[in-house]
mmCIF file of C-alpha atoms and ligand atoms in Angstrom:
data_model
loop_
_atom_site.group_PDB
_atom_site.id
_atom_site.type_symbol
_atom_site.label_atom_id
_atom_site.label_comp_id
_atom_site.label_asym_id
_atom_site.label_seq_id
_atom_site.Cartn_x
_atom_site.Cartn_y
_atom_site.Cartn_z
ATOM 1 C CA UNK A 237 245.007 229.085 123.296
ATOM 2 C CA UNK A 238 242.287 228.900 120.532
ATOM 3 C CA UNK A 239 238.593 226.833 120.977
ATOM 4 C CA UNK A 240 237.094 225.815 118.208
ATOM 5 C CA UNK A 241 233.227 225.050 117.614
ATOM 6 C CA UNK A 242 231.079 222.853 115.015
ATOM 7 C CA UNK A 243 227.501 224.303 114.734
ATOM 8 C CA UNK A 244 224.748 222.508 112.198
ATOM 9 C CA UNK A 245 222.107 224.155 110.354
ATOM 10 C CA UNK A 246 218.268 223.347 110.798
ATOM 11 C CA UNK A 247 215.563 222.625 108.645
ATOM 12 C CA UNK A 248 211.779 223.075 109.941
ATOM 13 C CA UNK A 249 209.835 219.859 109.313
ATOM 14 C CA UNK A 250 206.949 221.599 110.224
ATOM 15 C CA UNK A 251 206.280 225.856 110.957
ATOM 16 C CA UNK A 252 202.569 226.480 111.969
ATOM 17 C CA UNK A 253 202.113 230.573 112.505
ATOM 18 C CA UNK A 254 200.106 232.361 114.734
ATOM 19 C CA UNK A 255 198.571 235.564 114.369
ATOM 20 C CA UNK A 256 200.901 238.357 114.992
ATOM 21 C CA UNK A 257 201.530 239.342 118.594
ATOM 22 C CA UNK A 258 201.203 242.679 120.195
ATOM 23 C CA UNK A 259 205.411 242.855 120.009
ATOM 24 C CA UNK A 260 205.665 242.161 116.415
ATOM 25 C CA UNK A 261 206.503 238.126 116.719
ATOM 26 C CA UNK A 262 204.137 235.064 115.649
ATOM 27 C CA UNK A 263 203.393 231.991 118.757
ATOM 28 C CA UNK A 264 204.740 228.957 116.599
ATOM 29 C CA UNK A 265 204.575 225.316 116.502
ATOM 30 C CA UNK A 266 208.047 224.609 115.292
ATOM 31 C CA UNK A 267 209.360 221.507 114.713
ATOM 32 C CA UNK A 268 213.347 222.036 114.194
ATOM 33 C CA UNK A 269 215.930 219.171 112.657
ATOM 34 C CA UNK A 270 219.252 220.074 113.009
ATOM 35 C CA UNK A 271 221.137 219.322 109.533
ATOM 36 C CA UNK A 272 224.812 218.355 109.168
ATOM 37 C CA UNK A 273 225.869 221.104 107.068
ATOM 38 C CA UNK A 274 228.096 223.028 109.676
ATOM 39 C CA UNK A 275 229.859 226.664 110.113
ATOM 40 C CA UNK A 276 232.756 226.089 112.951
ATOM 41 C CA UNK A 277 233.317 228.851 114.755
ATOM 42 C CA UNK A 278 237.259 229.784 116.795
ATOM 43 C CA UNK A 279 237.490 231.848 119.645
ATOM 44 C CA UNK A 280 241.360 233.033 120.152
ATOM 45 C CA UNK A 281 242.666 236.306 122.579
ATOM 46 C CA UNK A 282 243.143 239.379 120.812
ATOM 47 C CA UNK A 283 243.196 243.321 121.756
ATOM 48 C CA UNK A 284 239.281 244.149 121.877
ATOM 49 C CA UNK A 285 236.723 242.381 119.929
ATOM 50 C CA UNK A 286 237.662 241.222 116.030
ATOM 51 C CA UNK A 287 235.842 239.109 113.162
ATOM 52 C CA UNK A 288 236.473 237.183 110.610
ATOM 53 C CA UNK A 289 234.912 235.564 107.727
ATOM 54 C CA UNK A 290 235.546 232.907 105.210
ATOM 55 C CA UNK A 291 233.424 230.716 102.669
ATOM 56 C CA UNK A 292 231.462 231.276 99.754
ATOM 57 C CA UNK A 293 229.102 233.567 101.252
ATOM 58 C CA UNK A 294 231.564 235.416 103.012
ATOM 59 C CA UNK A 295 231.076 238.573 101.317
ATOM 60 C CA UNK A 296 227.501 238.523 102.808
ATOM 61 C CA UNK A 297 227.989 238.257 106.502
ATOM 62 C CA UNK A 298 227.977 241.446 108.326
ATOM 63 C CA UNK A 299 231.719 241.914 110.010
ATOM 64 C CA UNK A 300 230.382 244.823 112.385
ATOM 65 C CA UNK A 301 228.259 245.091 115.659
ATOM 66 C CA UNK A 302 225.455 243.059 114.233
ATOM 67 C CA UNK A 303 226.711 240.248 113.578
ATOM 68 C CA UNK A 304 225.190 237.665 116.026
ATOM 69 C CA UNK A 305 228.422 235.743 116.557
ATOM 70 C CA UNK A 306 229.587 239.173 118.106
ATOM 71 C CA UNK A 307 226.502 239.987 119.857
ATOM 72 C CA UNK A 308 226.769 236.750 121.800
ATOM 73 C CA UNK A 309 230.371 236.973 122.935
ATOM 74 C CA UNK A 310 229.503 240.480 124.078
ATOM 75 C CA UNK A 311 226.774 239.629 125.721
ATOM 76 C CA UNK A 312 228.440 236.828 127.309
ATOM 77 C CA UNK A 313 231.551 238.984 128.519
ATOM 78 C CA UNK A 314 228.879 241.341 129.694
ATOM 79 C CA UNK A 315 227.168 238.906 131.689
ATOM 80 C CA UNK A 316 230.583 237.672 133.465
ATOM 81 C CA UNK A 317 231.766 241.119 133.937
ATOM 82 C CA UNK A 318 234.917 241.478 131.443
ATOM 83 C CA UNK A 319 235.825 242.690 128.425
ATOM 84 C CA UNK A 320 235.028 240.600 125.135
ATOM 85 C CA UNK A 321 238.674 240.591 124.207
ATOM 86 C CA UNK A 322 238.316 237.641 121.325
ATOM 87 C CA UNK A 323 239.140 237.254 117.487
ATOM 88 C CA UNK A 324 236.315 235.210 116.246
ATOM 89 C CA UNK A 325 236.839 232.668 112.961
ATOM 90 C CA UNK A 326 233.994 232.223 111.319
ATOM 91 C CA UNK A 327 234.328 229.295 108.838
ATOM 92 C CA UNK A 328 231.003 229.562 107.085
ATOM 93 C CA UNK A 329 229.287 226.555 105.040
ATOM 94 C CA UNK A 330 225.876 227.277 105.850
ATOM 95 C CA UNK A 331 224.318 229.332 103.198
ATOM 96 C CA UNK A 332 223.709 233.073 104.530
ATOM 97 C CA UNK A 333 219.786 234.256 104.472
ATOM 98 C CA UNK A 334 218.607 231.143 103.327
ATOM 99 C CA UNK A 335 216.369 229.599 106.247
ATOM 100 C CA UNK A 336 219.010 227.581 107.862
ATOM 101 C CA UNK A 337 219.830 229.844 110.675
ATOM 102 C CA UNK A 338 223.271 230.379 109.958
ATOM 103 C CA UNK A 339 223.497 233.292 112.022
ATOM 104 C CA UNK A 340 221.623 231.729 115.135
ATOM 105 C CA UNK A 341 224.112 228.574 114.417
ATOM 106 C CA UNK A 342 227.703 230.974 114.622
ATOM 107 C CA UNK A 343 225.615 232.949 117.779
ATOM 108 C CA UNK A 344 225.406 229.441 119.451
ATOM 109 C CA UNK A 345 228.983 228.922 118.135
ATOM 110 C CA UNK A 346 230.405 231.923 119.601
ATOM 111 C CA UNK A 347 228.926 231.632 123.039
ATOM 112 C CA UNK A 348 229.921 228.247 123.868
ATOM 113 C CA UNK A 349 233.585 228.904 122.120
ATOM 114 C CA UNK A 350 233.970 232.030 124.098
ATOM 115 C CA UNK A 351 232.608 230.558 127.459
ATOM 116 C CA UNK A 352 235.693 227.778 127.123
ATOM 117 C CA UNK A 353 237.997 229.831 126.245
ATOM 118 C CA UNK A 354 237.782 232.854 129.441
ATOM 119 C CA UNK A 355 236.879 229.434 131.617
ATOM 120 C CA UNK A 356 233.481 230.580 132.924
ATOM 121 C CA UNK A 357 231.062 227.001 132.735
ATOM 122 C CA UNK A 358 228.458 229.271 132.824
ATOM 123 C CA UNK A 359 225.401 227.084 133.752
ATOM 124 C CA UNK A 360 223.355 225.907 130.304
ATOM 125 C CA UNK A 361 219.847 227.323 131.386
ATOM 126 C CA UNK A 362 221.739 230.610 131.224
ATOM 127 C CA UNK A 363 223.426 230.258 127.973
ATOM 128 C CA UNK A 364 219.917 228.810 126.843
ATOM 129 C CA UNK A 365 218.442 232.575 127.944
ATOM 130 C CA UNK A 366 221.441 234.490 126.432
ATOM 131 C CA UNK A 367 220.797 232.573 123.118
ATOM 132 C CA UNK A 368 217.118 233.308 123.177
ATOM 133 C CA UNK A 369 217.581 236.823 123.706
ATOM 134 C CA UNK A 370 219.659 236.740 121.173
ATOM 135 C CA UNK A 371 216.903 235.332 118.934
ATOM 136 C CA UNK A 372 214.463 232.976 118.267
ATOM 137 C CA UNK A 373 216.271 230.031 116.381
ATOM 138 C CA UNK A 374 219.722 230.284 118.531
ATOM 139 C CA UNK A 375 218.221 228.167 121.897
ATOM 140 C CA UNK A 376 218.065 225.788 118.938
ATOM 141 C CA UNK A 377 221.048 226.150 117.382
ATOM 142 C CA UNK A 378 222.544 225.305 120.991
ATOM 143 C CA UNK A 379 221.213 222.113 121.431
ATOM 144 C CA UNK A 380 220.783 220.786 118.294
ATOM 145 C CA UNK A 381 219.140 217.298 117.256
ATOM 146 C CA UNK A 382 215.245 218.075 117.017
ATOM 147 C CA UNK A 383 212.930 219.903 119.137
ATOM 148 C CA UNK A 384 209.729 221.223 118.899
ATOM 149 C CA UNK A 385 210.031 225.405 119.681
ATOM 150 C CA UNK A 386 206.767 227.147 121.018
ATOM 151 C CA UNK A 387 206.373 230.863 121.866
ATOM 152 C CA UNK A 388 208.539 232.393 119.109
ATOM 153 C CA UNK A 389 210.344 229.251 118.697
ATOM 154 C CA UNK A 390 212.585 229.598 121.738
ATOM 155 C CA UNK A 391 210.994 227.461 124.154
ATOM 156 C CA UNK A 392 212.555 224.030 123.451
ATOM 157 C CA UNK A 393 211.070 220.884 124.146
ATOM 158 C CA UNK A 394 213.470 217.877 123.015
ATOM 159 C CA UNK A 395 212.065 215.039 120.246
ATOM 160 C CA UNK A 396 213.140 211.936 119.819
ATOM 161 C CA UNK A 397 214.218 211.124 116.494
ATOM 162 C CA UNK A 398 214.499 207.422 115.535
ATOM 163 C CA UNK A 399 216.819 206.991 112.545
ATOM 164 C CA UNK A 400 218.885 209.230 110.164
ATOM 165 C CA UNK A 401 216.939 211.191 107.594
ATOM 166 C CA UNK A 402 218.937 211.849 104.162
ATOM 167 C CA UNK A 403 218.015 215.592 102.916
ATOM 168 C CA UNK A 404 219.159 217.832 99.669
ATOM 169 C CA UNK A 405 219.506 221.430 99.964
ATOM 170 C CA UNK A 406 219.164 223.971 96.711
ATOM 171 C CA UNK A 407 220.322 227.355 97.628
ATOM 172 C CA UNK A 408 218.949 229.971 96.281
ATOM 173 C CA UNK A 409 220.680 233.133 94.271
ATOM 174 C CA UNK A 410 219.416 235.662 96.299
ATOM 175 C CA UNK A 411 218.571 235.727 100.016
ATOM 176 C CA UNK A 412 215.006 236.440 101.761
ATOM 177 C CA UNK A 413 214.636 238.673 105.094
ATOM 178 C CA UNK A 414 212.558 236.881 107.466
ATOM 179 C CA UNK A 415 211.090 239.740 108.772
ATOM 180 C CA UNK A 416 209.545 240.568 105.180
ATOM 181 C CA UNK A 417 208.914 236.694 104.578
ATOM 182 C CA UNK A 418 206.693 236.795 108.064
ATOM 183 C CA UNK A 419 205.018 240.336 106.590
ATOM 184 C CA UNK A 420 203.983 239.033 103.481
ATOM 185 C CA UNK A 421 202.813 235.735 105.402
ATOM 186 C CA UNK A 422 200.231 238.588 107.291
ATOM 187 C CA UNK A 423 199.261 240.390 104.114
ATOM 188 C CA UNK A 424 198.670 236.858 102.590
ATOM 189 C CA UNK A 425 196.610 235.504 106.148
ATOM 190 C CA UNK A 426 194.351 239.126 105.947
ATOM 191 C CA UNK A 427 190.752 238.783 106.362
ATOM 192 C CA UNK A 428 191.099 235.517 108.280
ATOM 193 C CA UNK A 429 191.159 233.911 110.969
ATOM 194 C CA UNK A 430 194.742 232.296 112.233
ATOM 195 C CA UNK A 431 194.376 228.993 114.140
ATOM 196 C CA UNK A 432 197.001 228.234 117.690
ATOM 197 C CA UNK A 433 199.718 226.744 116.377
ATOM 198 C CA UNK A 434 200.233 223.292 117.195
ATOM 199 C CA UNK A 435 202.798 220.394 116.450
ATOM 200 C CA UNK A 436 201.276 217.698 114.100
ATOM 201 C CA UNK A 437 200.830 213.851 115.983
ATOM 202 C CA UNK A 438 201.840 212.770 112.916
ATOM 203 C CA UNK A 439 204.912 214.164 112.371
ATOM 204 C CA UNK A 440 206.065 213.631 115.561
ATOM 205 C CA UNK A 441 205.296 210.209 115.221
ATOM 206 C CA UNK A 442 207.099 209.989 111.707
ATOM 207 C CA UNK A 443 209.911 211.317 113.650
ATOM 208 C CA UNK A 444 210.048 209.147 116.660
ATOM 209 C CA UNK A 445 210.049 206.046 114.014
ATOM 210 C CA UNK A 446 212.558 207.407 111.638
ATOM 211 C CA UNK A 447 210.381 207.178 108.966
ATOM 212 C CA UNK A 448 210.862 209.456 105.784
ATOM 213 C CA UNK A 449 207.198 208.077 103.683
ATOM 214 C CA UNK A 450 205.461 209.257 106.806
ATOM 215 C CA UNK A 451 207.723 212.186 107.485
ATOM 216 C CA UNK A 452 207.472 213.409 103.890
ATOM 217 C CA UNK A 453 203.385 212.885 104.377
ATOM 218 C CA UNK A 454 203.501 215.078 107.187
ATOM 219 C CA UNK A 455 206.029 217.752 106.675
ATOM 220 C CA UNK A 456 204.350 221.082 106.430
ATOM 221 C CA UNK A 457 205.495 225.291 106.444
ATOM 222 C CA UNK A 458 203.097 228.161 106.766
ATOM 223 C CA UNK A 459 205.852 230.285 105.678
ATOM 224 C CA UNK A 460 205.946 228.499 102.085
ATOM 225 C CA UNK A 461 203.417 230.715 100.342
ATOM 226 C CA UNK A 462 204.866 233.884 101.922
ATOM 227 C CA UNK A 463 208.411 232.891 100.394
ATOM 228 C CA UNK A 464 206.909 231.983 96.967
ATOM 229 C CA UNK A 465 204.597 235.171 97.118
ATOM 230 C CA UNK A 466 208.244 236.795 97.128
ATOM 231 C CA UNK A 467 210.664 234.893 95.400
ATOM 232 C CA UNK A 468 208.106 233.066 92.844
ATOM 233 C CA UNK A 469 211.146 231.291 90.877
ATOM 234 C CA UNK A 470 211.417 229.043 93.760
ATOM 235 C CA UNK A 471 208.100 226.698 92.452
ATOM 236 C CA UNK A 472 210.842 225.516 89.751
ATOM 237 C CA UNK A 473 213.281 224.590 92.136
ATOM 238 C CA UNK A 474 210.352 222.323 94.139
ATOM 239 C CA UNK A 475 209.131 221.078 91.191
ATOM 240 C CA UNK A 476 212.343 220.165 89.498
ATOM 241 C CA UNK A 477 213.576 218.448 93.176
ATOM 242 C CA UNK A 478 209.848 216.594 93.497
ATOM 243 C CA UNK A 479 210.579 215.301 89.682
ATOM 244 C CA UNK A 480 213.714 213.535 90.554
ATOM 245 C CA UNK A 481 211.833 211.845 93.256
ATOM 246 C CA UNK A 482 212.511 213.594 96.375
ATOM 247 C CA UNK A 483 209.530 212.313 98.914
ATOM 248 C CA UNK A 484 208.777 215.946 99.759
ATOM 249 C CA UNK A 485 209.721 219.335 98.749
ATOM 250 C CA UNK A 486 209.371 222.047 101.227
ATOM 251 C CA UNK A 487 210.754 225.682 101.446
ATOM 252 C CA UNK A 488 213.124 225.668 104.669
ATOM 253 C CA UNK A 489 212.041 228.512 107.508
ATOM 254 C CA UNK A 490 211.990 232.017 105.794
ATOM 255 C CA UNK A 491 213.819 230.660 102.790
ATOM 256 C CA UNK A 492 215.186 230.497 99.803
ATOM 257 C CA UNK A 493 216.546 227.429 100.934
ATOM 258 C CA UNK A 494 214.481 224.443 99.425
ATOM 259 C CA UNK A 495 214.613 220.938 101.431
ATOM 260 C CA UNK A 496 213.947 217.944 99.705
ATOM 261 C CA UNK A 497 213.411 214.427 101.864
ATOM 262 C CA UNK A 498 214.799 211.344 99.751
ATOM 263 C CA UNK A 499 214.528 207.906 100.813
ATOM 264 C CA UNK A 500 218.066 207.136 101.416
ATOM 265 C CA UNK A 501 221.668 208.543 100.821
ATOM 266 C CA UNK A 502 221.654 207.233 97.120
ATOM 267 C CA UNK A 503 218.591 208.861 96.120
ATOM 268 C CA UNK A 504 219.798 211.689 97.776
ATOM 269 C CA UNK A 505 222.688 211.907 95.789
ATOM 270 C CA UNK A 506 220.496 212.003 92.778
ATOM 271 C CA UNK A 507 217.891 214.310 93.320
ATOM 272 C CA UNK A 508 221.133 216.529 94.207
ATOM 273 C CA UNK A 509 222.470 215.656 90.843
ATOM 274 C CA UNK A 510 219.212 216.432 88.716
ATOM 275 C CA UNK A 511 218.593 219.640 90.911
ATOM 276 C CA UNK A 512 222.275 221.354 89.993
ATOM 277 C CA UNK A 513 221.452 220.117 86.186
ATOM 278 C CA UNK A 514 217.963 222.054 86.213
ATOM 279 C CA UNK A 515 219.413 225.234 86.548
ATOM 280 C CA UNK A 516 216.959 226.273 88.832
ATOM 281 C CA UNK A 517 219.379 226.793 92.358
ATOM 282 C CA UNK A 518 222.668 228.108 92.725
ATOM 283 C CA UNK A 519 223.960 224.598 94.070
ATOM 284 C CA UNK A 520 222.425 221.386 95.811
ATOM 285 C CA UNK A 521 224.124 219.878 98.716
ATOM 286 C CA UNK A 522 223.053 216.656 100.618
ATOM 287 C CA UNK A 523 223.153 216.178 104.149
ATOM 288 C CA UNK A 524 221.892 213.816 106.821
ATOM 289 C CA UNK A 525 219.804 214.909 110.007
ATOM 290 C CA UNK A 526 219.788 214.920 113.595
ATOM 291 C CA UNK A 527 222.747 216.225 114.212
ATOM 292 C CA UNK A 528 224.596 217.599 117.029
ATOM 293 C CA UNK A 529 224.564 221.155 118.107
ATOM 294 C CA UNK A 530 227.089 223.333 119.263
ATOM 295 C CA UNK A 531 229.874 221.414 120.022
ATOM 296 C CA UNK A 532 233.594 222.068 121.241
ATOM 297 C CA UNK A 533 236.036 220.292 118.227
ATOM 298 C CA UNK A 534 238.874 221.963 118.828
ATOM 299 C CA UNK A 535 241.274 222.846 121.488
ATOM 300 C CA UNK A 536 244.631 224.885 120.455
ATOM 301 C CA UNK A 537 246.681 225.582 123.708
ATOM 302 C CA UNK A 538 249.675 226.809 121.558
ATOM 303 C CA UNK A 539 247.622 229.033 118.803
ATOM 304 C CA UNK A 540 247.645 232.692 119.642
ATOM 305 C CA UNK A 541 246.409 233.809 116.514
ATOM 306 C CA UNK A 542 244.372 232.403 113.858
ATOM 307 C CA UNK A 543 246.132 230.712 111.030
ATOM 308 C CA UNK A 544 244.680 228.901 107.901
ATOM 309 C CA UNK A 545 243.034 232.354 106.150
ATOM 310 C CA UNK A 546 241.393 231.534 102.821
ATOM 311 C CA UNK A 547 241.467 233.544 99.782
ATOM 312 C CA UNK A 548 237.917 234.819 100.370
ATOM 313 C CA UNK A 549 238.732 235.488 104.114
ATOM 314 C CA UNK A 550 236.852 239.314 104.943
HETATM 315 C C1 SUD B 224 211.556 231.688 110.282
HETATM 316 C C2 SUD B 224 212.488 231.037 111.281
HETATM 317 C C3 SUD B 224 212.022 229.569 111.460
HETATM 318 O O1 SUD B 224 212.864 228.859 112.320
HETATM 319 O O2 SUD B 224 213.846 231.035 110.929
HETATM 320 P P1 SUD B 224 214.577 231.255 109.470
HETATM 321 O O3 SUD B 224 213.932 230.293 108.526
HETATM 322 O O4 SUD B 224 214.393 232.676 109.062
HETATM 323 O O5 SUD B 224 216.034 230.897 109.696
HETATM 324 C C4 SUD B 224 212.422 231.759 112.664
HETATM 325 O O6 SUD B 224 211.104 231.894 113.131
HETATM 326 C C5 SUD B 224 213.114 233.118 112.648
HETATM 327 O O7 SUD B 224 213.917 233.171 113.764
HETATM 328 P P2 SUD B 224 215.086 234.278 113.922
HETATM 329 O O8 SUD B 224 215.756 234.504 112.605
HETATM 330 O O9 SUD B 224 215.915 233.865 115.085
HETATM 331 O O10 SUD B 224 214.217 235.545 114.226
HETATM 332 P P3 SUD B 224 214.410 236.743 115.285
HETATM 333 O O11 SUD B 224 215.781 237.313 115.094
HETATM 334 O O12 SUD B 224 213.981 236.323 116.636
HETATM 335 O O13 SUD B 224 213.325 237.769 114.714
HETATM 336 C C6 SUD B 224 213.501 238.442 113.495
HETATM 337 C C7 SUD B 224 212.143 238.935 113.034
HETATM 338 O O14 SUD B 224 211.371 237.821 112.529
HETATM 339 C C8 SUD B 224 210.011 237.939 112.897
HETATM 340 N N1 SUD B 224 209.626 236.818 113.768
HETATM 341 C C9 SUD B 224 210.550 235.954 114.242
HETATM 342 C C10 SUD B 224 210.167 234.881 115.035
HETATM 343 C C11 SUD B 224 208.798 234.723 115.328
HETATM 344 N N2 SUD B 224 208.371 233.726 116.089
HETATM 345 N N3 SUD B 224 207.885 235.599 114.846
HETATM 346 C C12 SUD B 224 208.281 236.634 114.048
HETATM 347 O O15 SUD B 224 207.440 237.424 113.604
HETATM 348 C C13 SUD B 224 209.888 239.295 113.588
HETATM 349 O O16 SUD B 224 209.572 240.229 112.578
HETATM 350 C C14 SUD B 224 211.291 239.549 114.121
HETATM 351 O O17 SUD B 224 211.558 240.905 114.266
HETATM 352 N N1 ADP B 225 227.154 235.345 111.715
HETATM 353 C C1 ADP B 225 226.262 235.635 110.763
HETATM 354 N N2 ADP B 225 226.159 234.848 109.683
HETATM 355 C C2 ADP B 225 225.237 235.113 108.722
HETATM 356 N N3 ADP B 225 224.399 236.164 108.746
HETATM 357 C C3 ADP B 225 224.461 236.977 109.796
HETATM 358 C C4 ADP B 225 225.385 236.740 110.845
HETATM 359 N N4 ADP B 225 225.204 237.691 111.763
HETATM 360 C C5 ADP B 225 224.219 238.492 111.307
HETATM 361 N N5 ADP B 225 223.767 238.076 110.121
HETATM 362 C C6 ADP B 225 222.661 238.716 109.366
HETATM 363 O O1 ADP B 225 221.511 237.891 109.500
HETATM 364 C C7 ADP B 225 220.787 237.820 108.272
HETATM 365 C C8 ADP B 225 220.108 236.444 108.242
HETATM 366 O O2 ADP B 225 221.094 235.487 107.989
HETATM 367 P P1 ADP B 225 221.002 233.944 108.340
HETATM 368 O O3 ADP B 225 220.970 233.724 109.803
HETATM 369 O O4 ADP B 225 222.106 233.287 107.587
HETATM 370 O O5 ADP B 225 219.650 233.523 107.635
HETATM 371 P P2 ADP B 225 218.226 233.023 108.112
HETATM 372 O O6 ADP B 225 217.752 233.965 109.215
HETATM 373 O O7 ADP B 225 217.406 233.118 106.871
HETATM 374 O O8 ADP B 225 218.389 231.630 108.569
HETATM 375 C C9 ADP B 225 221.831 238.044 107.182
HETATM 376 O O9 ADP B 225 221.290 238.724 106.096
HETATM 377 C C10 ADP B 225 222.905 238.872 107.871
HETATM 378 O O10 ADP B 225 222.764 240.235 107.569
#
């Protein structure tokens, strides 16, 4: 028996920071858009707890106890009182350390996977609590779509989204910690005073009516000038995306990730096209938002082990 799970990136359309807290996180208004650019993640029975990798970035995911996917089916097996005897298949598309929340995304992966295949239906208020203490951006990663995340981003309020919005991703050649991006966002805020965070009318409005003009108006990131301040080579990628016409250029989360909003899924296609010719990303992908999150895709009762390895599998 194998289960196998489709989990989608994010994008913030809008990240308004607090002031630091006294435990070390920021209160945030943020405004997540799930992106279909997908890991899948397949839960099969094995001896004790094993992971595997495959993709481009394999070579960058972490294969011991800290990988999330791994931290979520023990905590899960924890929580239902067995042992978290599971191989888990990570098939990984979505860039690693880039602001997409890959890591959140195969957490979210790995729960639901692993809570099909031992046949708990734990209730989903309590994966929703296992996710956020697994982190901030996994609640989202769970439910996907868009929602607006307050506290540290992992109380979820649902948004209603009213059309498809066509997006182009540039990944970066290096990653950015988040911890270091939210840092330099304090060093950079010193001497001033932080405003609440709150959602923008606007852009919640933009959203609600599907449109990308007054999406792109209102799209906004407090992290930006944190992840420029670190990774400066990155105003070349936004200004090489916002010269091939992409409505708005933004950096996505933590970064390196730039986002660029394009009118439609032609335009999109060529502001992907110019970007890759620029020179100034590692690659440029498109891909159209809401989309669902973690989702069951897969159900193998004959599979006892997992098949279809690639080349790059860790
Ligand atoms: C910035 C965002 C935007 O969605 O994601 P990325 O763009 O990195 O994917 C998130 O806030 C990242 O969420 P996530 O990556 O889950 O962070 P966590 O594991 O909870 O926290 C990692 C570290 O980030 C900082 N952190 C995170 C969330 C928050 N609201 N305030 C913070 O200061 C803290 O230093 C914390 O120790
Ligand atoms: N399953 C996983 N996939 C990717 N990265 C992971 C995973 N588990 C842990 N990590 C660690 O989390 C860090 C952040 O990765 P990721 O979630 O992809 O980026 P971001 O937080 O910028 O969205 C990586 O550098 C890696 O060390």
């Amino acid at each position: 028996m194998s289960i196998t799970v489709r989990v989608p990136a994010k994008v913030n359309v809008q990240l308004a920071v607090g002031a630091p807290r006294p435990d070390g996180y920021h209160d945030l208004a943020n405004v997540f858009l799930a992106v279909g650019l997908y890991d899948t993640v397949t839960a099969t029975p094995a001896e004790g707890l094993r992971l595997t990798v495959t993709g481009p970035d394999a070579a960058q995911v972490p294969l011991d106890g800290s990988n999330l996917a791994a931290r979520a089916a023990l905590a899960l097996a924890e929580r239902a009182g067995r042992t978290a005897d599971v191989h888990l298949h990570i098939a990984k598309d979505i860039p690693v350390a880039g602001g997409m929340a890959g890591g959140s995304a195969d957490a979210a992966a790995a729960l639901v996977a692993c809570d099909a295949l031992w046949g708990l239906d734990t209730p989903h208020e309590v994966l929703l609590s296992i996710c956020a203490d697994l982190g901030s951006d996994v609640p989202f990663s769970l439910v996907g779509e868009a929602a607006l995340g307050t506290g540290r981003g992992e109380r979820l309020q649902p948004l209603e989204v009213g059309g498809t919005f066509h997006w182009v991703f540039a990944a970066a050649d290096c990653g950015l910690s988040t911890p270091a991006v939210y840092r330099e966002y304090d060093r950079l805020c010193e001497g001033r005073e932080v405003p609440a965070p709150t959602a923008s009318p606007e852009l919640l409005a933009a959203l609600r009516e599907g449109d990308p003009h007054a999406l792109a108006a209102a799209v906004g990131n407090d992290l930006q000038a944190a992840a420029l301040s670190l990774h400066p080579a990155l105003a070349a990628t936004l200004a090489a995306g916002t010269g091939a016409g992409a409505l708005a250029a933004l950096v996505s989360g933590s970064g390196p990730t730039t986002a660029f909003l394009a009118e439609d899924a032609p335009a999109a296609a060529r502001i992907a096209e110019a970007l890759t010719a620029s020179g100034t990303c590692r690659s440029a992908r498109v891909a159209a938002s809401p989309a669902p999150g973690a989702t069951v895709v897969g159900q193998d009762p004959d599979r006892d082990t997992v098949a279809a390895r690639g080349a790059d599998q860790r």
